[in-house]
JSON list of C-alpha atoms in Angstrom, two decimals:
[
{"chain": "A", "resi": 1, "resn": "UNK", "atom": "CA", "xyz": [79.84, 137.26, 193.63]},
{"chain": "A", "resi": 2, "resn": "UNK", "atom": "CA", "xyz": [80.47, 134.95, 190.76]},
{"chain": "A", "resi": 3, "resn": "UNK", "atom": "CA", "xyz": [77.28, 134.35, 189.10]},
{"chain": "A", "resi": 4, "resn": "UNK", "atom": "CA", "xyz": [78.84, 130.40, 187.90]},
{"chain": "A", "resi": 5, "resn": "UNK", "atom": "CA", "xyz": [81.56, 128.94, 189.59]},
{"chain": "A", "resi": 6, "resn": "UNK", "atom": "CA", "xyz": [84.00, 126.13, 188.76]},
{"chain": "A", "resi": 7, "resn": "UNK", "atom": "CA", "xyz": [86.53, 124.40, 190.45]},
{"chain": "A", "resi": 8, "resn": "UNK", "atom": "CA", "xyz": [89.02, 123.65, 189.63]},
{"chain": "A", "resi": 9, "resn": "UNK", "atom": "CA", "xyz": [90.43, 125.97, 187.05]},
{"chain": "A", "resi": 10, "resn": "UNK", "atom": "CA", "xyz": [93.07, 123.96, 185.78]},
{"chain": "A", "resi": 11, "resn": "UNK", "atom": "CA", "xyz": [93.47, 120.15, 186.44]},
{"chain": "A", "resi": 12, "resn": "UNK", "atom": "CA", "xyz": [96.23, 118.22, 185.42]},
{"chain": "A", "resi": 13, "resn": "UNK", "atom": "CA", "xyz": [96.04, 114.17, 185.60]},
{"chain": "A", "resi": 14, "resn": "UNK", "atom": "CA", "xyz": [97.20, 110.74, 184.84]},
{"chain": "A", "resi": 15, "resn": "UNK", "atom": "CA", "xyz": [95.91, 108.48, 182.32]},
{"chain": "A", "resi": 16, "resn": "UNK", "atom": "CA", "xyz": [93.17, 106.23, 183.80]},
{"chain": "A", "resi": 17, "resn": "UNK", "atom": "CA", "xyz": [92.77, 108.56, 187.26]},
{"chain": "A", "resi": 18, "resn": "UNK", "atom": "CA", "xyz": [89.20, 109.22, 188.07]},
{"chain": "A", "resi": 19, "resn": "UNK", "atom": "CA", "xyz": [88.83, 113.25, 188.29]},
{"chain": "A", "resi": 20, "resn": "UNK", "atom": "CA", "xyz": [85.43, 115.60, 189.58]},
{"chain": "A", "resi": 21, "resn": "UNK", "atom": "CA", "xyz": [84.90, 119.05, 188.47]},
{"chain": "A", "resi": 22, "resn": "UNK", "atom": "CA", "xyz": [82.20, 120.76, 190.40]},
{"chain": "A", "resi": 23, "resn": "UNK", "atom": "CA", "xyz": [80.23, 123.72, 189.10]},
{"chain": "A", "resi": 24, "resn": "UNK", "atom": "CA", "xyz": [77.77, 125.82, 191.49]},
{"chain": "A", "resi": 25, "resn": "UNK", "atom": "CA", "xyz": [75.18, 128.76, 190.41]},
{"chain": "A", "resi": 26, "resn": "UNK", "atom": "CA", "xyz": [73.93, 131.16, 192.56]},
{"chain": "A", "resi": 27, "resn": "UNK", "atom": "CA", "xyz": [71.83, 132.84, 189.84]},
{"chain": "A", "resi": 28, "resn": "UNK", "atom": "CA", "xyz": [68.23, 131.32, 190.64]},
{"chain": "A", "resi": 29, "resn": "UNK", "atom": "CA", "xyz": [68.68, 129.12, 187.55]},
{"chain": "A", "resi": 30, "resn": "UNK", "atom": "CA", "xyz": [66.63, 125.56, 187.12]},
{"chain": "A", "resi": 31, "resn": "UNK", "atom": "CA", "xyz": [68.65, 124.12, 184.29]},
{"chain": "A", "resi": 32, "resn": "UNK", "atom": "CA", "xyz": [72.54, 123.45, 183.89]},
{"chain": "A", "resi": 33, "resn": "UNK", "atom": "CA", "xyz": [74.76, 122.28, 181.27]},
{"chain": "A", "resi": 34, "resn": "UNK", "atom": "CA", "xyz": [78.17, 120.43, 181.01]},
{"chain": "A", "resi": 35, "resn": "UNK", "atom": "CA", "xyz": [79.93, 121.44, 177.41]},
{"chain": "A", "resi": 36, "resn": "UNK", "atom": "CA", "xyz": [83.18, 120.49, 176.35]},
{"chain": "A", "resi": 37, "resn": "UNK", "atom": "CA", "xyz": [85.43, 122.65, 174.16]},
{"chain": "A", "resi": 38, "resn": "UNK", "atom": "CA", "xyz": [88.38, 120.91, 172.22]},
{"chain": "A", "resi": 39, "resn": "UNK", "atom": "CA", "xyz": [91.75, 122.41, 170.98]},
{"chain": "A", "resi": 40, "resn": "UNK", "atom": "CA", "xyz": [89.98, 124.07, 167.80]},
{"chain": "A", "resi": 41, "resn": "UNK", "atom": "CA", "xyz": [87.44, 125.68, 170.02]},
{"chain": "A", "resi": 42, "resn": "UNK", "atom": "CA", "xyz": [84.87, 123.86, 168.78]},
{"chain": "A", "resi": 43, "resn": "UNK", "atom": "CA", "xyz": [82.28, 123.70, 171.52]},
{"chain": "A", "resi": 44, "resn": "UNK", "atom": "CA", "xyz": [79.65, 120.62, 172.32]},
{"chain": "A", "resi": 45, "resn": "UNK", "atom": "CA", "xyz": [77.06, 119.79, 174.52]},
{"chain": "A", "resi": 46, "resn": "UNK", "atom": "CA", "xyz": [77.41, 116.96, 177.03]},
{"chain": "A", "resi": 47, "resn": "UNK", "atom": "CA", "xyz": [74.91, 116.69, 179.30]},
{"chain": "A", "resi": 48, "resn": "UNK", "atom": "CA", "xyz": [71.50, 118.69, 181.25]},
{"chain": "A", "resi": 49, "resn": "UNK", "atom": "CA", "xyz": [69.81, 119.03, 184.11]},
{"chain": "A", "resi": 50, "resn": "UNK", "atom": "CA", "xyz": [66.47, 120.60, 185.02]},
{"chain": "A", "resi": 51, "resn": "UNK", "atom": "CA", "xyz": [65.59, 120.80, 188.64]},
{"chain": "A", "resi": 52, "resn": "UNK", "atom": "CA", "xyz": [68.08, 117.77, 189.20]},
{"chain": "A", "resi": 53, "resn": "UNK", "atom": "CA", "xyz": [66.81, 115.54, 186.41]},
{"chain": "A", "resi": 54, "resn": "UNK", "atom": "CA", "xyz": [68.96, 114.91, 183.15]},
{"chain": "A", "resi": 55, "resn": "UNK", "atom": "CA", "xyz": [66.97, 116.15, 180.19]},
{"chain": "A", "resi": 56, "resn": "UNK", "atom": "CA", "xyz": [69.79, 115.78, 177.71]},
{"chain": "A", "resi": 57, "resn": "UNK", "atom": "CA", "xyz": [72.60, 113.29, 177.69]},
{"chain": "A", "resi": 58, "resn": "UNK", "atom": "CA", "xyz": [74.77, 113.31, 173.92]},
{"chain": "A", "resi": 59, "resn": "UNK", "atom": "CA", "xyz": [76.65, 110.59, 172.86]},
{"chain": "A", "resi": 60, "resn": "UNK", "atom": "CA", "xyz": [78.88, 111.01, 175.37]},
{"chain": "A", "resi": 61, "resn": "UNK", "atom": "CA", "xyz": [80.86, 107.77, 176.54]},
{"chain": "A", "resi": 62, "resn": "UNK", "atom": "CA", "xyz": [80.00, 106.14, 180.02]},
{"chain": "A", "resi": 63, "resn": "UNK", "atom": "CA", "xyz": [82.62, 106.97, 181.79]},
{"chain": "A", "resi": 64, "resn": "UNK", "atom": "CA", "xyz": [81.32, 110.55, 182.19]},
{"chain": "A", "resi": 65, "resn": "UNK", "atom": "CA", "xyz": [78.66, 110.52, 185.06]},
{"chain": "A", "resi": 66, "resn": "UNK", "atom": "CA", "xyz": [77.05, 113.96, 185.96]},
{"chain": "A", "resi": 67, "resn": "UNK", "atom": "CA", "xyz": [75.25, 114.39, 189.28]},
{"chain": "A", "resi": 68, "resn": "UNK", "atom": "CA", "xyz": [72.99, 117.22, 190.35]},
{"chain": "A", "resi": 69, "resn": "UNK", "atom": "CA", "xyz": [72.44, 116.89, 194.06]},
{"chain": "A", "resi": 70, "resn": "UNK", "atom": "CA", "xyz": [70.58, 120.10, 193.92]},
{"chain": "A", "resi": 71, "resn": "UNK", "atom": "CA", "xyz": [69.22, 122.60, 190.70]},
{"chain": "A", "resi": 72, "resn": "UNK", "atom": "CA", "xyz": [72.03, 124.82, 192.23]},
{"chain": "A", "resi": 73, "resn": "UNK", "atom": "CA", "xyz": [75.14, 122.33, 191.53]},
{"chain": "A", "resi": 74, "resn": "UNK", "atom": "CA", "xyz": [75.97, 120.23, 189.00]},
{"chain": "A", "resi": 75, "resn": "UNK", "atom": "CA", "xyz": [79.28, 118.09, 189.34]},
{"chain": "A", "resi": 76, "resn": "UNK", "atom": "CA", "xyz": [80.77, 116.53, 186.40]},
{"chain": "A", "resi": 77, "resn": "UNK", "atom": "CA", "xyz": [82.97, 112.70, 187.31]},
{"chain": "A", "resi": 78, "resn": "UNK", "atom": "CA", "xyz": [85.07, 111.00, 184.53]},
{"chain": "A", "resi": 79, "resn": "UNK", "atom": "CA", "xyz": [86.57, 107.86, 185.25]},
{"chain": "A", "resi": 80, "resn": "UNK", "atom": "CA", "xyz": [89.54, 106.33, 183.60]},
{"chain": "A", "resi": 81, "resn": "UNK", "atom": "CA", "xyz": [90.89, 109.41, 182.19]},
{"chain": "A", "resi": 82, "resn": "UNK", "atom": "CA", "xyz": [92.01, 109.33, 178.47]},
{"chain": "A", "resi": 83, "resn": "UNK", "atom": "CA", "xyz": [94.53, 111.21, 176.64]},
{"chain": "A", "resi": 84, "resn": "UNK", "atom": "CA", "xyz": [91.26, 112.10, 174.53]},
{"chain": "A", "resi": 85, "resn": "UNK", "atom": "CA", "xyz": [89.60, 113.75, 177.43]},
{"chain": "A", "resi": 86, "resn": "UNK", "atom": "CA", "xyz": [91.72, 116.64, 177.76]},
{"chain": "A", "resi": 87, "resn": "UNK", "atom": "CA", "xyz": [89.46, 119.81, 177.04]},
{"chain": "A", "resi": 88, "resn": "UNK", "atom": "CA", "xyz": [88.29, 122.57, 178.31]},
{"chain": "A", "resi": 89, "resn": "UNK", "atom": "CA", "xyz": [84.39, 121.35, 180.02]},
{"chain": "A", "resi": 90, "resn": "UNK", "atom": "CA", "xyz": [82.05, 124.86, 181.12]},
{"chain": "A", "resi": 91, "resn": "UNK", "atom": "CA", "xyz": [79.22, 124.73, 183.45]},
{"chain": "A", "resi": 92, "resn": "UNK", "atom": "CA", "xyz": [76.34, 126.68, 182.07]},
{"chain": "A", "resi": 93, "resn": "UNK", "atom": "CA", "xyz": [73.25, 127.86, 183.61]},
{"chain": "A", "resi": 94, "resn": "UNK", "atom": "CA", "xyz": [69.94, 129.26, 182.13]},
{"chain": "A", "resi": 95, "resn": "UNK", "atom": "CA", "xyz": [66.23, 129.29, 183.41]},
{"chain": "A", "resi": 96, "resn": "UNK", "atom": "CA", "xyz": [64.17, 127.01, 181.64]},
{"chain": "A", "resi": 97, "resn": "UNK", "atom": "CA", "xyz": [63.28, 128.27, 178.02]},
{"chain": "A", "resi": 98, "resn": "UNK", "atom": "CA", "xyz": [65.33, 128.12, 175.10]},
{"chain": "A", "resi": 99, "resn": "UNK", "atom": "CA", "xyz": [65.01, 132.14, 175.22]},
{"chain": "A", "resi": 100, "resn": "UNK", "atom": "CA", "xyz": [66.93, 132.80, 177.89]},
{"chain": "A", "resi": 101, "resn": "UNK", "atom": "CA", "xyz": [70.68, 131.68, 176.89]},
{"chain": "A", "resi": 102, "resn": "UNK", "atom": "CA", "xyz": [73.23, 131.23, 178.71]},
{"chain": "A", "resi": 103, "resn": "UNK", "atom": "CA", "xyz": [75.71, 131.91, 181.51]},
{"chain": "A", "resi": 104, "resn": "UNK", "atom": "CA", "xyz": [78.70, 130.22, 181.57]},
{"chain": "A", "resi": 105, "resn": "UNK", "atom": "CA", "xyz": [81.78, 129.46, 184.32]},
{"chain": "A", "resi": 106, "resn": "UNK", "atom": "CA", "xyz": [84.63, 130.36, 183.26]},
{"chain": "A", "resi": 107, "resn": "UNK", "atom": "CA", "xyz": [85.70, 126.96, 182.87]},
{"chain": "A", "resi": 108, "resn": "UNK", "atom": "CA", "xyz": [87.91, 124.05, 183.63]},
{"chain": "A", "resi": 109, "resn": "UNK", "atom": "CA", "xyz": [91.03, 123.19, 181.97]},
{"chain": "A", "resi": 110, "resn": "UNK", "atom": "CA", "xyz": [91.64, 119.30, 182.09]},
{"chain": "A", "resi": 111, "resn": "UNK", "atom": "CA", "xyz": [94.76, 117.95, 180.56]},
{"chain": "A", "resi": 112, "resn": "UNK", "atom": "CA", "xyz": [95.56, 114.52, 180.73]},
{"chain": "A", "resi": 113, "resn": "UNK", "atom": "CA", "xyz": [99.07, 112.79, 180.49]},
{"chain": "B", "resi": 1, "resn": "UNK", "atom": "CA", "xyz": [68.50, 118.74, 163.31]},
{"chain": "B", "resi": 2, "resn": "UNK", "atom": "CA", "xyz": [70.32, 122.68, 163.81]},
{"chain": "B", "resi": 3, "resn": "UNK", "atom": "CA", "xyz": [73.49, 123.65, 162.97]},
{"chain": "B", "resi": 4, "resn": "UNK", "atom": "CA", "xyz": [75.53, 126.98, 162.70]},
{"chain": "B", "resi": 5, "resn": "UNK", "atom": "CA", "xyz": [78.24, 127.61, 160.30]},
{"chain": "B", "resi": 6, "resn": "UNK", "atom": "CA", "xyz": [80.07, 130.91, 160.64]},
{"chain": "B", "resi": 7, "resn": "UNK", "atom": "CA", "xyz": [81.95, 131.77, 157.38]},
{"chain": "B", "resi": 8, "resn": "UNK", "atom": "CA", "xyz": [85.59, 132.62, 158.30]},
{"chain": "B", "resi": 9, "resn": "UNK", "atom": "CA", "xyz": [87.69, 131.26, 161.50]},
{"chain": "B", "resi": 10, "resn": "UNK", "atom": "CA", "xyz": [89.70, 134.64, 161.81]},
{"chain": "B", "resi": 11, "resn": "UNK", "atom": "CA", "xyz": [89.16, 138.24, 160.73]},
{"chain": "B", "resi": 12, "resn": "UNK", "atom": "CA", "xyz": [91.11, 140.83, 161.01]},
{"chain": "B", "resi": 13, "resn": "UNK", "atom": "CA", "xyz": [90.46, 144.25, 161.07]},
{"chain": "B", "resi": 14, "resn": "UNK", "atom": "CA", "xyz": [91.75, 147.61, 162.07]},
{"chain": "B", "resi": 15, "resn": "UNK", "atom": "CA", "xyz": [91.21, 150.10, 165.24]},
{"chain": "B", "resi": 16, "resn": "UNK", "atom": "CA", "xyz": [87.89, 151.77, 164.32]},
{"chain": "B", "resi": 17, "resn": "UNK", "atom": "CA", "xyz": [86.97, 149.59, 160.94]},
{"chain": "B", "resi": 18, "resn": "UNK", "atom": "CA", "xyz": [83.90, 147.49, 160.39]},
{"chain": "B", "resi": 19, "resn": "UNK", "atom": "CA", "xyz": [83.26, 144.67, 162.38]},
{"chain": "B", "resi": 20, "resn": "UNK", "atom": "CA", "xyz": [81.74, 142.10, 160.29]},
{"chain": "B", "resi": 21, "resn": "UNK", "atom": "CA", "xyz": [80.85, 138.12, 161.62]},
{"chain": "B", "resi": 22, "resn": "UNK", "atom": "CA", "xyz": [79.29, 136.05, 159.27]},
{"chain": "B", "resi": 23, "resn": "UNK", "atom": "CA", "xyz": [76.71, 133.44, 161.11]},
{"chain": "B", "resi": 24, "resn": "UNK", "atom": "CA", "xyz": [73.95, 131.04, 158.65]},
{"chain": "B", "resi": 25, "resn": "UNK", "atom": "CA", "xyz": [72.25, 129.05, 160.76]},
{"chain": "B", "resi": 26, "resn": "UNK", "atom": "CA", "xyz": [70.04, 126.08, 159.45]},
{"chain": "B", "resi": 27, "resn": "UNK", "atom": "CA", "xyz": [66.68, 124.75, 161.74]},
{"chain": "B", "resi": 28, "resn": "UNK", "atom": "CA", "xyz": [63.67, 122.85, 160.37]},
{"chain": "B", "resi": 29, "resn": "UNK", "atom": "CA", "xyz": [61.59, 125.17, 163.38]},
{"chain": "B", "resi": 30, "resn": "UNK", "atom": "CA", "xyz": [61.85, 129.05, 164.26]},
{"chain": "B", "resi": 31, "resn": "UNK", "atom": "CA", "xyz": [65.04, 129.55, 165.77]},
{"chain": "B", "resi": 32, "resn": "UNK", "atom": "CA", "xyz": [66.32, 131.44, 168.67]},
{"chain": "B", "resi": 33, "resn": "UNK", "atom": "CA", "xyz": [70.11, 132.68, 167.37]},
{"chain": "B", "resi": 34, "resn": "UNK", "atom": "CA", "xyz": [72.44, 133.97, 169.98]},
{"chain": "B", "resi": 35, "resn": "UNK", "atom": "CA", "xyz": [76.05, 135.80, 169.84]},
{"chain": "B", "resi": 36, "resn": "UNK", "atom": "CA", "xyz": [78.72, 135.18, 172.52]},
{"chain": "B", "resi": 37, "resn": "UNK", "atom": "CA", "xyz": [82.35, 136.58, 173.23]},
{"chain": "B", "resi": 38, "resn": "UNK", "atom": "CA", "xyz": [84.94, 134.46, 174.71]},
{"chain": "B", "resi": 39, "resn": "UNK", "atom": "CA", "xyz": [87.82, 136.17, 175.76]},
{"chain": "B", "resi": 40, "resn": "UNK", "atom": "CA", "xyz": [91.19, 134.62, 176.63]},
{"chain": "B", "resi": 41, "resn": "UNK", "atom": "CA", "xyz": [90.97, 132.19, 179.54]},
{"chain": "B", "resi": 42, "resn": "UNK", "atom": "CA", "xyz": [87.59, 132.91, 180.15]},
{"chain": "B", "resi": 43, "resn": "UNK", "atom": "CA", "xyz": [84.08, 131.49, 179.92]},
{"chain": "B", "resi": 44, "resn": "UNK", "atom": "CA", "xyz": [81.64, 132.85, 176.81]},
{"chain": "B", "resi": 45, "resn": "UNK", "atom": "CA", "xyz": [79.81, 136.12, 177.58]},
{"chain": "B", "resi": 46, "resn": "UNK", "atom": "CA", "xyz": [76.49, 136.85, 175.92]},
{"chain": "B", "resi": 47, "resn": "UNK", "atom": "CA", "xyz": [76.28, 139.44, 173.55]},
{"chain": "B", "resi": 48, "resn": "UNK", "atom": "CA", "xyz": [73.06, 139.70, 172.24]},
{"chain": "B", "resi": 49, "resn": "UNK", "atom": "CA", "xyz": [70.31, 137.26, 170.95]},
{"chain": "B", "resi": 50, "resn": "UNK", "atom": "CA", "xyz": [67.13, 137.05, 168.84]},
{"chain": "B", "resi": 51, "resn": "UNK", "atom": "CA", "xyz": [63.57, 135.20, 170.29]},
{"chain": "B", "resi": 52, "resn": "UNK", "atom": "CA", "xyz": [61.69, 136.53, 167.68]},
{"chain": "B", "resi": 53, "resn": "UNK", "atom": "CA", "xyz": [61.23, 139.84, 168.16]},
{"chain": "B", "resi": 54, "resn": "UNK", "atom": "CA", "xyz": [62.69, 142.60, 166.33]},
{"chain": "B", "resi": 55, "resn": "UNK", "atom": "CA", "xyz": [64.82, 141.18, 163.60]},
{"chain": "B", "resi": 56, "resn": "UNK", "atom": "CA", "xyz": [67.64, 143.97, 164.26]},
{"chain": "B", "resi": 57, "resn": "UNK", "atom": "CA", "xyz": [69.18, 143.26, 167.93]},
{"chain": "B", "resi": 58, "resn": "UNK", "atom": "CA", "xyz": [71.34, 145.50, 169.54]},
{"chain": "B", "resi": 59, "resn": "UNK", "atom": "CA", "xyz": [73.91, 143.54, 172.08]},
{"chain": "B", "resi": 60, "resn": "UNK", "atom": "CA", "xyz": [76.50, 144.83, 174.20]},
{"chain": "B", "resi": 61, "resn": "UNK", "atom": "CA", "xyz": [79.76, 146.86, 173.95]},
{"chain": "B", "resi": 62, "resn": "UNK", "atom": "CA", "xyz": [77.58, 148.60, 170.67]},
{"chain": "B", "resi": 63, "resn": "UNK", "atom": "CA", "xyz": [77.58, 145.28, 169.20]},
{"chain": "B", "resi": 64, "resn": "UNK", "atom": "CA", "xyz": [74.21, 144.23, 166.83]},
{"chain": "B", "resi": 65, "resn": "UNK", "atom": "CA", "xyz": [73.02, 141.48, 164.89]},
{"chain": "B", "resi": 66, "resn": "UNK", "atom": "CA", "xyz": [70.56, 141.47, 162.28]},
{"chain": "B", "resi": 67, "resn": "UNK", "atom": "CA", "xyz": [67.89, 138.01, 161.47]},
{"chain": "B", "resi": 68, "resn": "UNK", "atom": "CA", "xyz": [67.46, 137.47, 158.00]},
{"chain": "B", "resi": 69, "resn": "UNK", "atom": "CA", "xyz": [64.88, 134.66, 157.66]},
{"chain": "B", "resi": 70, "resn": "UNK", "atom": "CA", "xyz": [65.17, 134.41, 153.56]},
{"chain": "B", "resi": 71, "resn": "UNK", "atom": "CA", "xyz": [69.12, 134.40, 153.73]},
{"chain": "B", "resi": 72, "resn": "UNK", "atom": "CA", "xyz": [68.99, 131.82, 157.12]},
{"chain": "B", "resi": 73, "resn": "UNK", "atom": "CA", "xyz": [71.51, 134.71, 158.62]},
{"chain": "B", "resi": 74, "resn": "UNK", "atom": "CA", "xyz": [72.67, 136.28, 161.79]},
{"chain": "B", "resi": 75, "resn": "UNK", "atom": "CA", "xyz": [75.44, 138.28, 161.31]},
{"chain": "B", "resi": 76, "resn": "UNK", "atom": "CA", "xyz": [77.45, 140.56, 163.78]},
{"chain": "B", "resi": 77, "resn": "UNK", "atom": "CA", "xyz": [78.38, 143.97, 163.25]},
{"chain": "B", "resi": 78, "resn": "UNK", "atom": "CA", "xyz": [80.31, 146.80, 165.08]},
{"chain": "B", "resi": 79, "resn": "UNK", "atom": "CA", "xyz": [80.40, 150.12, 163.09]},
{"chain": "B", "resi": 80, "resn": "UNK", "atom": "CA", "xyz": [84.24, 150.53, 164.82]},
{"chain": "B", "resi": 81, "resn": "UNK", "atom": "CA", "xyz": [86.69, 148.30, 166.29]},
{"chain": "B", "resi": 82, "resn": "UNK", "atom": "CA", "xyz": [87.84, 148.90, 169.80]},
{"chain": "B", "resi": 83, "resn": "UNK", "atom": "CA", "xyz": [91.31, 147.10, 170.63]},
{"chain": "B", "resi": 84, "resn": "UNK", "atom": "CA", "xyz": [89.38, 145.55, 173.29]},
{"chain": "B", "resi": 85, "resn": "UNK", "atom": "CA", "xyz": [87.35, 143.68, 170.80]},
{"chain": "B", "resi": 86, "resn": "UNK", "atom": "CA", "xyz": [90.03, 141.05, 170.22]},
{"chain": "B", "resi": 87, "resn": "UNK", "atom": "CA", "xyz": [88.49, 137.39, 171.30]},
{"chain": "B", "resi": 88, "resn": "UNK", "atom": "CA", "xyz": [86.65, 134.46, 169.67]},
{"chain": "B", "resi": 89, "resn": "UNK", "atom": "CA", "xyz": [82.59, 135.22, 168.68]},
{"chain": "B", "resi": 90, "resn": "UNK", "atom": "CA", "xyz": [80.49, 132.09, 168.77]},
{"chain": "B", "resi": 91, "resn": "UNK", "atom": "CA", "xyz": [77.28, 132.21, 167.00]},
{"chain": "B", "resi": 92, "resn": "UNK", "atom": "CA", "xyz": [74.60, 129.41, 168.48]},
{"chain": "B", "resi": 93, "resn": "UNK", "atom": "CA", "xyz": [71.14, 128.49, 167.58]},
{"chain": "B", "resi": 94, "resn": "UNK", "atom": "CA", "xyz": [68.46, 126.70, 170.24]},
{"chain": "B", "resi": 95, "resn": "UNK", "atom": "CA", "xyz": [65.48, 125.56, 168.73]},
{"chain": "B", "resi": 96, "resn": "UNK", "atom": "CA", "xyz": [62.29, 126.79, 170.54]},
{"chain": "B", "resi": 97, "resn": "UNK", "atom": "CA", "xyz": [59.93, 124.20, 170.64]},
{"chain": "B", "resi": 98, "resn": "UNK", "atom": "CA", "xyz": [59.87, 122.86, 174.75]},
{"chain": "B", "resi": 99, "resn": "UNK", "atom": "CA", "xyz": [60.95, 119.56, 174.59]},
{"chain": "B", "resi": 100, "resn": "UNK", "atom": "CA", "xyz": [64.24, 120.37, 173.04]},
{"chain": "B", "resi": 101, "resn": "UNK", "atom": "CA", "xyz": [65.51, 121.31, 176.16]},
{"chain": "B", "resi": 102, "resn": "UNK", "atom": "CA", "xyz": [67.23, 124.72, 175.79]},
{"chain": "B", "resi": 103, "resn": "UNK", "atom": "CA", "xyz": [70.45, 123.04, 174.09]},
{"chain": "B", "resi": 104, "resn": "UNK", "atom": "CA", "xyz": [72.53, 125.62, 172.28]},
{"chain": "B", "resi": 105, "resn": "UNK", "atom": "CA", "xyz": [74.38, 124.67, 169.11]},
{"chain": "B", "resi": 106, "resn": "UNK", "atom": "CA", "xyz": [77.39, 126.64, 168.60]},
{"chain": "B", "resi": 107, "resn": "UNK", "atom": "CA", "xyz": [79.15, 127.38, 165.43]},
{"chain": "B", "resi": 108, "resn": "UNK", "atom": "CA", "xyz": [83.21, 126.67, 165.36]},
{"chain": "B", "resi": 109, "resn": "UNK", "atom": "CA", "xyz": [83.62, 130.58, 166.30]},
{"chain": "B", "resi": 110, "resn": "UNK", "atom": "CA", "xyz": [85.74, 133.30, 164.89]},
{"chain": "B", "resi": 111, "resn": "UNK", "atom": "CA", "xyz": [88.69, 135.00, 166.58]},
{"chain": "B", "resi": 112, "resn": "UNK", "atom": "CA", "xyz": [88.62, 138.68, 165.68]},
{"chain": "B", "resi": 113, "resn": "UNK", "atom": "CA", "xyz": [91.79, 140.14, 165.44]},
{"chain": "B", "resi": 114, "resn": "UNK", "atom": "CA", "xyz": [92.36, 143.84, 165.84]},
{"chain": "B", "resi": 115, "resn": "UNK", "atom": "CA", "xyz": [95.35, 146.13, 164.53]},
{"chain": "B", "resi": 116, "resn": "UNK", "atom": "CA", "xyz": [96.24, 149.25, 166.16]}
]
């Protein structure tokens, strides 16, 4: 059973499309995370949730919306897709305590052309 | 606000050499520091981390880490490289006070290299 799941894997999209990447945990977790790694590896933190309500939002432009419907999920929607958007974005999940760390999906490639 | 810097973006080393992965970390509170493994095409994989217990932590895969409060360090060792070692290591620090809200800040990682 995959502790963090993400779908999907790889997405591939148009310039100004509106794209959804979901991410589910089945690991108990109350917190969840939305990071984005860019081509250097470089990894930063977008957004989190605890028990469904956003605790952290970065400077991270508006066209990004995150939605937890449940502490379990945590979708990710980006409208008008930029060339600038392509990344790798991982779902994390952790309980809540900065102790804990995290477990991550194993992400989900987005390239935009 | 924290920040991680981990000296060197690649290291190299041979089959059953050192493993040595430089992490300073810099926080105005006690720190938790944490060590994770990406390999290719995957998601990052923790290795070990310190909540302030015993300064010298012993991960997985016989990985360890050692906190050094008067140097601001957390470096990674492995007494001998196993082929399987090759990936990017990610040092992060997450502050511990509550309302910080469990973010992780990573460091730009290091991709180990290893040569048969």
């Amino acid at each position: 059973d995959t502790a963090v799941s993400q779908t999907p894997k790889y997405l591939v999209t148009q310039m100004g499309n509106d794209k959804s990447i979901k991410c589910e945990q089945n690991l108990g977790h109350d917190t969840m995370y939305w990071y984005k790694q860019d081509s250097k590896k470089f990894l930063k933190i977008m957004f989190s949730y605890n028990n469904k309500e956003l605790i952290i939002n970065e400077t991270v432009p508006n066209r990004f919306s995150p939605k937890s419907p449940d502490k379990a999920h945590l979708n990710l929607h980006i409208n008008s897709l930029e060339l600038g958007d392509s990344a790798v974005y991982f779902c994390a999940s952790s309980l809540q305590g900065a102790s804990y760390g995290y477990t991550f999906g194993s992400g989900t490639r987005l390239t935009v052309v | 606000a924290q920040s991680v810097t981990q000296l060197g973006s690649h290291v190299s080393v041979s089959e059953g050499a050192l493993v040595l992965l430089r992490c300073n970390y810099s926080s105005s509170v006690p720190p938790y520091l944490f060590w994770y493994v990406q390999y290719p095409n995957q998601g990052l994989q923790l290795l070990l981390k310190y909540t302030s217990a015993a300064t010298l932590v012993k991960g997985i895969n016989g990985f360890e880490a050692e906190f050094k409060k008067s140097e601001t360090s957390f470096h990674l060792t492995k007494p001998s490289a196993h082929m399987s070692d090759a990936a990017e290591y990610f040092c992060a620090v997450s502050d511990s006070r509550k309302a910080a809200g469990n973010k992780l800040t990573f460091g730009g990682g290091t991709r180990v290299l290893v040569k048969p």
